[in-house]
PDB file of C-alpha atoms in Angstrom:
ATOM      1  CA  MET N  72     -45.092-235.337  54.928  1.00  0.00           C
ATOM      2  CA  SER N  73     -46.350-231.828  54.271  1.00  0.00           C
ATOM      3  CA  GLU N  74     -42.965-231.018  52.741  1.00  0.00           C
ATOM      4  CA  ASN N  75     -43.135-234.001  50.433  1.00  0.00           C
ATOM      5  CA  LYS N  76     -46.609-232.974  49.347  1.00  0.00           C
ATOM      6  CA  HIS N  77     -45.388-229.474  48.634  1.00  0.00           C
ATOM      7  CA  LYS N  78     -42.508-230.848  46.565  1.00  0.00           C
ATOM      8  CA  GLY N  79     -44.911-233.022  44.624  1.00  0.00           C
ATOM      9  CA  GLN N  80     -47.145-230.058  43.834  1.00  0.00           C
ATOM     10  CA  SER N  81     -44.149-228.013  42.737  1.00  0.00           C
ATOM     11  CA  ALA N  82     -42.957-230.785  40.495  1.00  0.00           C
ATOM     12  CA  SER N  83     -46.444-231.177  39.008  1.00  0.00           C
ATOM     13  CA  LYS N  84     -46.684-227.415  38.439  1.00  0.00           C
ATOM     14  CA  THR N  85     -43.285-227.399  36.767  1.00  0.00           C
ATOM     15  CA  ALA N  86     -44.309-230.279  34.507  1.00  0.00           C
ATOM     16  CA  VAL N  87     -47.451-228.397  33.492  1.00  0.00           C
ATOM     17  CA  GLU N  88     -45.502-225.261  32.832  1.00  0.00           C
ATOM     18  CA  ASP N  89     -42.947-227.215  30.831  1.00  0.00           C
ATOM     19  CA  LYS N  90     -45.710-228.796  28.815  1.00  0.00           C
ATOM     20  CA  GLN N  91     -47.319-225.434  28.224  1.00  0.00           C
ATOM     21  CA  GLN N  92     -43.962-224.035  27.235  1.00  0.00           C
ATOM     22  CA  ASP N  93     -43.406-226.947  24.857  1.00  0.00           C
ATOM     23  CA  GLU N  94     -46.857-226.448  23.393  1.00  0.00           C
ATOM     24  CA  LYS N  95     -46.163-222.753  22.973  1.00  0.00           C
ATOM     25  CA  VAL N  96     -42.842-223.471  21.270  1.00  0.00           C
ATOM     26  CA  GLU N  97     -44.510-226.102  19.139  1.00  0.00           C
ATOM     27  CA  GLN N  98     -47.244-223.637  18.184  1.00  0.00           C
ATOM     28  CA  GLN N  99     -44.685-220.974  17.353  1.00  0.00           C
ATOM     29  CA  THR N 100     -42.738-223.489  15.303  1.00  0.00           C
ATOM     30  CA  SER N 101     -45.907-224.553  13.536  1.00  0.00           C
ATOM     31  CA  ASP N 102     -46.869-220.943  12.872  1.00  0.00           C
ATOM     32  CA  ALA N 103     -43.398-220.172  11.581  1.00  0.00           C
ATOM     33  CA  ALA N 104     -43.471-223.240   9.334  1.00  0.00           C
ATOM     34  CA  GLU N 105     -46.940-222.329   8.065  1.00  0.00           C
ATOM     35  CA  LYS N 106     -45.810-218.751   7.417  1.00  0.00           C
ATOM     36  CA  ALA N 107     -42.743-220.027   5.580  1.00  0.00           C
ATOM     37  CA  VAL N 108     -44.933-222.296   3.480  1.00  0.00           C
ATOM     38  CA  ASN N 109     -47.313-219.434   2.756  1.00  0.00           C
ATOM     39  CA  ASP N 110     -44.390-217.166   1.844  1.00  0.00           C
ATOM     40  CA  ASP N 111     -42.994-219.852  -0.442  1.00  0.00           C
ATOM     41  CA  GLU N 112     -46.394-220.343  -2.050  1.00  0.00           C
ATOM     42  CA  LEU N 113     -46.744-216.568  -2.480  1.00  0.00           C
ATOM     43  CA  GLU N 114     -43.271-216.358  -4.005  1.00  0.00           C
ATOM     44  CA  LEU N 115     -44.008-219.286  -6.300  1.00  0.00           C
ATOM     45  CA  SER N 116     -47.317-217.702  -7.253  1.00  0.00           C
ATOM     46  CA  GLU N 117     -45.581-214.430  -8.109  1.00  0.00           C
ATOM     47  CA  GLU N 118     -42.911-216.284 -10.073  1.00  0.00           C
ATOM     48  CA  SER N 119     -45.644-218.218 -11.869  1.00  0.00           C
ATOM     49  CA  ARG N 120     -47.463-215.004 -12.747  1.00  0.00           C
ATOM     50  CA  GLY N 121     -44.144-213.512 -13.930  1.00  0.00           C
ATOM     51  CA  ALA N 122     -43.508-216.589 -16.060  1.00  0.00           C
ATOM     52  CA  GLU N 123     -47.021-216.379 -17.499  1.00  0.00           C
ATOM     53  CA  ASP N 124     -46.532-212.681 -18.288  1.00  0.00           C
ATOM     54  CA  SER N 125     -43.223-213.454 -20.008  1.00  0.00           C
ATOM     55  CA  LEU N 126     -44.847-216.277 -21.945  1.00  0.00           C
ATOM     56  CA  ASP N 127     -47.684-213.981 -23.024  1.00  0.00           C
ATOM     57  CA  LYS N 128     -45.187-211.360 -24.171  1.00  0.00           C
ATOM     58  CA  LEU N 129     -43.166-213.952 -26.076  1.00  0.00           C
ATOM     59  CA  THR N 130     -46.333-215.348 -27.647  1.00  0.00           C
ATOM     60  CA  LYS N 131     -47.412-211.843 -28.662  1.00  0.00           C
ATOM     61  CA  LYS N 132     -44.006-211.098 -30.170  1.00  0.00           C
ATOM     62  CA  TYR N 133     -44.058-214.428 -32.014  1.00  0.00           C
ATOM     63  CA  ASP N 134     -47.505-213.687 -33.440  1.00  0.00           C
ATOM     64  CA  GLU N 135     -46.362-210.225 -34.549  1.00  0.00           C
ATOM     65  CA  SER N 136     -43.221-211.677 -36.140  1.00  0.00           C
ATOM     66  CA  GLN N 137     -45.317-214.335 -37.859  1.00  0.00           C
ATOM     67  CA  LYS N 138     -47.647-211.682 -39.300  1.00  0.00           C
ATOM     68  CA  LYS N 139     -44.702-209.597 -40.525  1.00  0.00           C
ATOM     69  CA  CYS N 140     -43.136-212.669 -42.103  1.00  0.00           C
ATOM     70  CA  GLU N 141     -46.380-213.533 -43.889  1.00  0.00           C
ATOM     71  CA  ALA N 142     -46.757-209.933 -45.077  1.00  0.00           C
ATOM     72  CA  LEU N 143     -43.188-209.886 -46.418  1.00  0.00           C
ATOM     73  CA  ASN N 144     -43.700-213.233 -48.121  1.00  0.00           C
ATOM     74  CA  ASN N 145     -46.907-211.998 -49.753  1.00  0.00           C
ATOM     75  CA  ASP N 146     -45.136-208.831 -50.914  1.00  0.00           C
ATOM     76  CA  TYR N 147     -42.306-210.951 -52.329  1.00  0.00           C
ATOM     77  CA  LEU N 148     -44.681-213.259 -54.194  1.00  0.00           C
ATOM     78  CA  ARG N 149     -46.628-210.278 -55.575  1.00  0.00           C
ATOM     79  CA  LEU N 150     -43.402-208.578 -56.678  1.00  0.00           C
ATOM     80  CA  MET N 151     -42.188-211.748 -58.386  1.00  0.00           C
ATOM     81  CA  ALA N 152     -45.519-212.092 -60.194  1.00  0.00           C
ATOM     82  CA  GLU N 153     -45.372-208.455 -61.342  1.00  0.00           C
ATOM     83  CA  PHE N 154     -41.771-208.875 -62.516  1.00  0.00           C
ATOM     84  CA  ASP N 155     -42.655-212.057 -64.412  1.00  0.00           C
ATOM     85  CA  ASN N 156     -45.550-210.271 -66.126  1.00  0.00           C
ATOM     86  CA  TYR N 157     -43.249-207.333 -66.960  1.00  0.00           C
ATOM     87  CA  ARG N 158     -40.628-209.704 -68.380  1.00  0.00           C
ATOM     88  CA  LYS N 159     -43.168-211.501 -70.548  1.00  0.00           C
ATOM     89  CA  ARG N 160     -44.665-208.207 -71.747  1.00  0.00           C
ATOM     90  CA  THR N 161     -41.200-206.827 -72.563  1.00  0.00           C
ATOM     91  CA  LEU N 162     -40.238-209.962 -74.490  1.00  0.00           C
ATOM     92  CA  LYS N 163     -43.494-209.771 -76.443  1.00  0.00           C
ATOM     93  CA  GLU N 164     -42.977-206.098 -77.267  1.00  0.00           C
ATOM     94  CA  LYS N 165     -39.386-206.783 -78.305  1.00  0.00           C
ATOM     95  CA  ALA N 166     -40.475-209.649 -80.560  1.00  0.00           C
ATOM     96  CA  GLU N 167     -43.123-207.432 -82.170  1.00  0.00           C
ATOM     97  CA  LEU N 168     -40.579-204.645 -82.627  1.00  0.00           C
ATOM     98  CA  LEU N 169     -38.126-206.986 -84.327  1.00  0.00           C
ATOM     99  CA  LYS N 170     -40.885-208.338 -86.522  1.00  0.00           C
ATOM    100  CA  ASN N 171     -42.531-205.055 -87.466  1.00  0.00           C
ATOM    101  CA  GLY N 172     -39.814-202.496 -86.698  1.00  0.00           C
ATOM    102  CA  GLY N 173     -39.128-201.808 -90.381  1.00  0.00           C
ATOM    103  CA  GLU N 174     -42.791-201.386 -91.249  1.00  0.00           C
ATOM    104  CA  ASP N 175     -42.783-197.591 -91.011  1.00  0.00           C
ATOM    105  CA  ALA N 176     -39.587-197.260 -93.060  1.00  0.00           C
ATOM    106  CA  LEU N 177     -40.928-199.580 -95.755  1.00  0.00           C
ATOM    107  CA  LYS N 178     -44.262-197.747 -95.923  1.00  0.00           C
ATOM    108  CA  LYS N 179     -42.457-194.458 -96.536  1.00  0.00           C
ATOM    109  CA  ILE N 180     -40.416-195.926 -99.392  1.00  0.00           C
ATOM    110  CA  LEU N 181     -43.478-197.203-101.254  1.00  0.00           C
ATOM    111  CA  PRO N 182     -44.240-193.794-102.872  1.00  0.00           C
ATOM    112  CA  VAL N 183     -40.708-193.774-104.302  1.00  0.00           C
ATOM    113  CA  ILE N 184     -41.344-197.202-105.840  1.00  0.00           C
ATOM    114  CA  ASP N 185     -44.591-195.869-107.291  1.00  0.00           C
ATOM    115  CA  ASP N 186     -42.639-193.028-108.918  1.00  0.00           C
ATOM    116  CA  PHE N 187     -40.143-195.501-110.379  1.00  0.00           C
ATOM    117  CA  GLU N 188     -42.936-197.609-111.834  1.00  0.00           C
ATOM    118  CA  ARG N 189     -44.485-194.535-113.475  1.00  0.00           C
ATOM    119  CA  ALA N 190     -41.074-193.556-114.854  1.00  0.00           C
ATOM    120  CA  LEU N 191     -40.556-197.032-116.287  1.00  0.00           C
ATOM    121  CA  ALA N 192     -43.979-196.901-117.897  1.00  0.00           C
ATOM    122  CA  ALA N 193     -43.142-193.478-119.362  1.00  0.00           C
ATOM    123  CA  LEU N 194     -39.951-194.909-120.891  1.00  0.00           C
ATOM    124  CA  GLU N 195     -42.057-197.314-122.907  1.00  0.00           C
ATOM    125  CA  THR N 196     -44.341-194.658-124.373  1.00  0.00           C
ATOM    126  CA  SER N 197     -42.571-191.290-124.259  1.00  0.00           C
ATOM    127  CA  ASP N 198     -40.286-189.947-126.935  1.00  0.00           C
ATOM    128  CA  ASP N 199     -39.238-187.005-124.779  1.00  0.00           C
ATOM    129  CA  ILE N 200     -35.990-188.351-123.317  1.00  0.00           C
ATOM    130  CA  LYS N 201     -35.273-185.070-121.572  1.00  0.00           C
ATOM    131  CA  ALA N 202     -38.556-185.181-119.681  1.00  0.00           C
ATOM    132  CA  VAL N 203     -37.912-188.794-118.688  1.00  0.00           C
ATOM    133  CA  LYS N 204     -34.438-187.885-117.386  1.00  0.00           C
ATOM    134  CA  GLU N 205     -35.876-185.026-115.373  1.00  0.00           C
ATOM    135  CA  GLY N 206     -38.460-187.361-113.905  1.00  0.00           C
ATOM    136  CA  ILE N 207     -35.816-189.902-112.905  1.00  0.00           C
ATOM    137  CA  ASN N 208     -33.671-187.162-111.354  1.00  0.00           C
ATOM    138  CA  LEU N 209     -36.675-186.000-109.342  1.00  0.00           C
ATOM    139  CA  ILE N 210     -37.217-189.560-108.104  1.00  0.00           C
ATOM    140  CA  TYR N 211     -33.525-189.835-107.185  1.00  0.00           C
ATOM    141  CA  THR N 212     -33.648-186.544-105.269  1.00  0.00           C
ATOM    142  CA  LYS N 213     -36.811-187.671-103.513  1.00  0.00           C
ATOM    143  CA  PHE N 214     -35.155-190.962-102.541  1.00  0.00           C
ATOM    144  CA  GLN N 215     -32.074-189.153-101.210  1.00  0.00           C
ATOM    145  CA  GLY N 216     -34.346-186.954 -99.102  1.00  0.00           C
ATOM    146  CA  TYR N 217     -36.017-190.070 -97.741  1.00  0.00           C
ATOM    147  CA  LEU N 218     -32.634-191.555 -96.756  1.00  0.00           C
ATOM    148  CA  GLU N 219     -31.500-188.347 -95.040  1.00  0.00           C
ATOM    149  CA  ALA N 220     -34.811-188.102 -93.185  1.00  0.00           C
ATOM    150  CA  ASN N 221     -34.086-191.564 -91.782  1.00  0.00           C
ATOM    151  CA  GLY N 222     -30.548-190.684 -90.667  1.00  0.00           C
ATOM    152  CA  ILE N 223     -28.678-192.155 -93.648  1.00  0.00           C
ATOM    153  CA  LYS N 224     -25.948-189.951 -95.085  1.00  0.00           C
ATOM    154  CA  GLU N 225     -23.469-190.488 -97.886  1.00  0.00           C
ATOM    155  CA  ILE N 226     -19.789-190.714 -96.907  1.00  0.00           C
ATOM    156  CA  SER N 227     -17.585-188.200 -98.698  1.00  0.00           C
ATOM    157  CA  ALA N 228     -14.913-189.942-100.742  1.00  0.00           C
ATOM    158  CA  ILE N 229     -13.394-188.375-103.884  1.00  0.00           C
ATOM    159  CA  GLY N 230     -10.749-185.811-103.017  1.00  0.00           C
ATOM    160  CA  GLU N 231     -10.768-186.774 -99.319  1.00  0.00           C
ATOM    161  CA  PRO N 232      -7.711-188.194 -97.518  1.00  0.00           C
ATOM    162  CA  PHE N 233      -7.930-191.972 -97.342  1.00  0.00           C
ATOM    163  CA  ASP N 234      -9.472-192.932 -93.984  1.00  0.00           C
ATOM    164  CA  THR N 235      -9.698-196.574 -92.969  1.00  0.00           C
ATOM    165  CA  GLU N 236     -12.544-195.646 -90.594  1.00  0.00           C
ATOM    166  CA  VAL N 237     -14.866-194.954 -93.534  1.00  0.00           C
ATOM    167  CA  HIS N 238     -13.033-196.048 -96.689  1.00  0.00           C
ATOM    168  CA  GLU N 239     -12.057-199.439 -98.086  1.00  0.00           C
ATOM    169  CA  ALA N 240      -9.241-199.344-100.625  1.00  0.00           C
ATOM    170  CA  ILE N 241      -9.838-201.818-103.444  1.00  0.00           C
ATOM    171  CA  THR N 242      -6.779-200.714-105.388  1.00  0.00           C
ATOM    172  CA  THR N 243      -4.198-197.977-105.766  1.00  0.00           C
ATOM    173  CA  PHE N 244      -3.417-195.834-108.793  1.00  0.00           C
ATOM    174  CA  PRO N 245      -0.604-193.430-109.626  1.00  0.00           C
ATOM    175  CA  ALA N 246      -1.745-190.009-108.485  1.00  0.00           C
ATOM    176  CA  PRO N 247      -2.204-187.553-111.388  1.00  0.00           C
ATOM    177  CA  THR N 248      -0.758-184.790-109.179  1.00  0.00           C
ATOM    178  CA  PRO N 249       1.427-184.810-106.048  1.00  0.00           C
ATOM    179  CA  GLU N 250      -1.454-183.293-104.068  1.00  0.00           C
ATOM    180  CA  GLN N 251      -3.594-186.396-104.715  1.00  0.00           C
ATOM    181  CA  LYS N 252      -1.161-188.832-103.157  1.00  0.00           C
ATOM    182  CA  GLY N 253      -2.809-190.608-100.215  1.00  0.00           C
ATOM    183  CA  LYS N 254      -6.195-189.288-101.267  1.00  0.00           C
ATOM    184  CA  VAL N 255      -9.239-190.937-102.851  1.00  0.00           C
ATOM    185  CA  ILE N 256      -9.136-190.367-106.600  1.00  0.00           C
ATOM    186  CA  ASP N 257     -12.148-192.493-107.480  1.00  0.00           C
ATOM    187  CA  CYS N 258     -15.115-194.143-105.708  1.00  0.00           C
ATOM    188  CA  MET N 259     -16.365-197.455-107.048  1.00  0.00           C
ATOM    189  CA  THR N 260     -19.156-197.907-104.502  1.00  0.00           C
ATOM    190  CA  LYS N 261     -20.547-195.189-102.266  1.00  0.00           C
ATOM    191  CA  GLY N 262     -20.474-195.669 -98.520  1.00  0.00           C
ATOM    192  CA  TYR N 263     -23.175-194.648 -96.054  1.00  0.00           C
ATOM    193  CA  LYS N 264     -23.613-193.870 -92.363  1.00  0.00           C
ATOM    194  CA  LEU N 265     -26.699-194.407 -90.252  1.00  0.00           C
ATOM    195  CA  ASN N 266     -26.440-191.513 -87.845  1.00  0.00           C
ATOM    196  CA  ASP N 267     -22.774-191.875 -86.756  1.00  0.00           C
ATOM    197  CA  LYS N 268     -22.390-195.567 -87.546  1.00  0.00           C
ATOM    198  CA  VAL N 269     -20.862-196.760 -90.811  1.00  0.00           C
ATOM    199  CA  ILE N 270     -23.277-199.218 -92.394  1.00  0.00           C
ATOM    200  CA  ARG N 271     -21.281-199.534 -95.634  1.00  0.00           C
ATOM    201  CA  PHE N 272     -17.699-198.522 -96.339  1.00  0.00           C
ATOM    202  CA  SER N 273     -16.879-196.582 -99.486  1.00  0.00           C
ATOM    203  CA  LYS N 274     -14.948-198.758-101.934  1.00  0.00           C
ATOM    204  CA  VAL N 275     -12.324-196.441-103.301  1.00  0.00           C
ATOM    205  CA  VAL N 276      -9.194-196.062-105.426  1.00  0.00           C
ATOM    206  CA  VAL N 277      -6.323-194.393-103.592  1.00  0.00           C
ATOM    207  CA  GLY N 278      -3.635-192.287-105.261  1.00  0.00           C
ATOM    208  CA  GLU N 279       0.006-193.245-104.699  1.00  0.00           C
TER     209      GLU N 279
END
């Protein structure tokens, strides 16, 4: 009977120890699970903070890009407005130049017209033909000076070799001498250049 009692106590002690062991294992398992959960939460928290940092950086970059885009757009609009104003101003100046470009040239020729009018009046009253001729020659010389001052020069013709660049042959005529063949022997209408540009060809007679 004593042996049975001893066996019963041993069995009871073993059951208690097993229970304690189970509780210990359960506690360790619980602690491990809780630690794992905490680690996961910490990892998620760090990932969340990393995502928030990335989002903040992206938002900052977007804002900076937006500001640059607005600045470039404003610069573009301002440049277009300035160009449009320049274009309008240039067109206006060009129109005024076309309209009034000859004003200075015409003003300078008015004194020559005044001289002609005085010469015409002198023809009506003066008996001194020589003086009238001299006056007209002076007016002609003055007018030639005006033309040269404005870049207009007479094209040489008589005695020059015929040149289609500056001469226009209206007819041919037997050359009085062999040396005059292919040369201008008479000029019906004088030609002129404005600087280096022919503005009127000389109408000439060419020897053949």
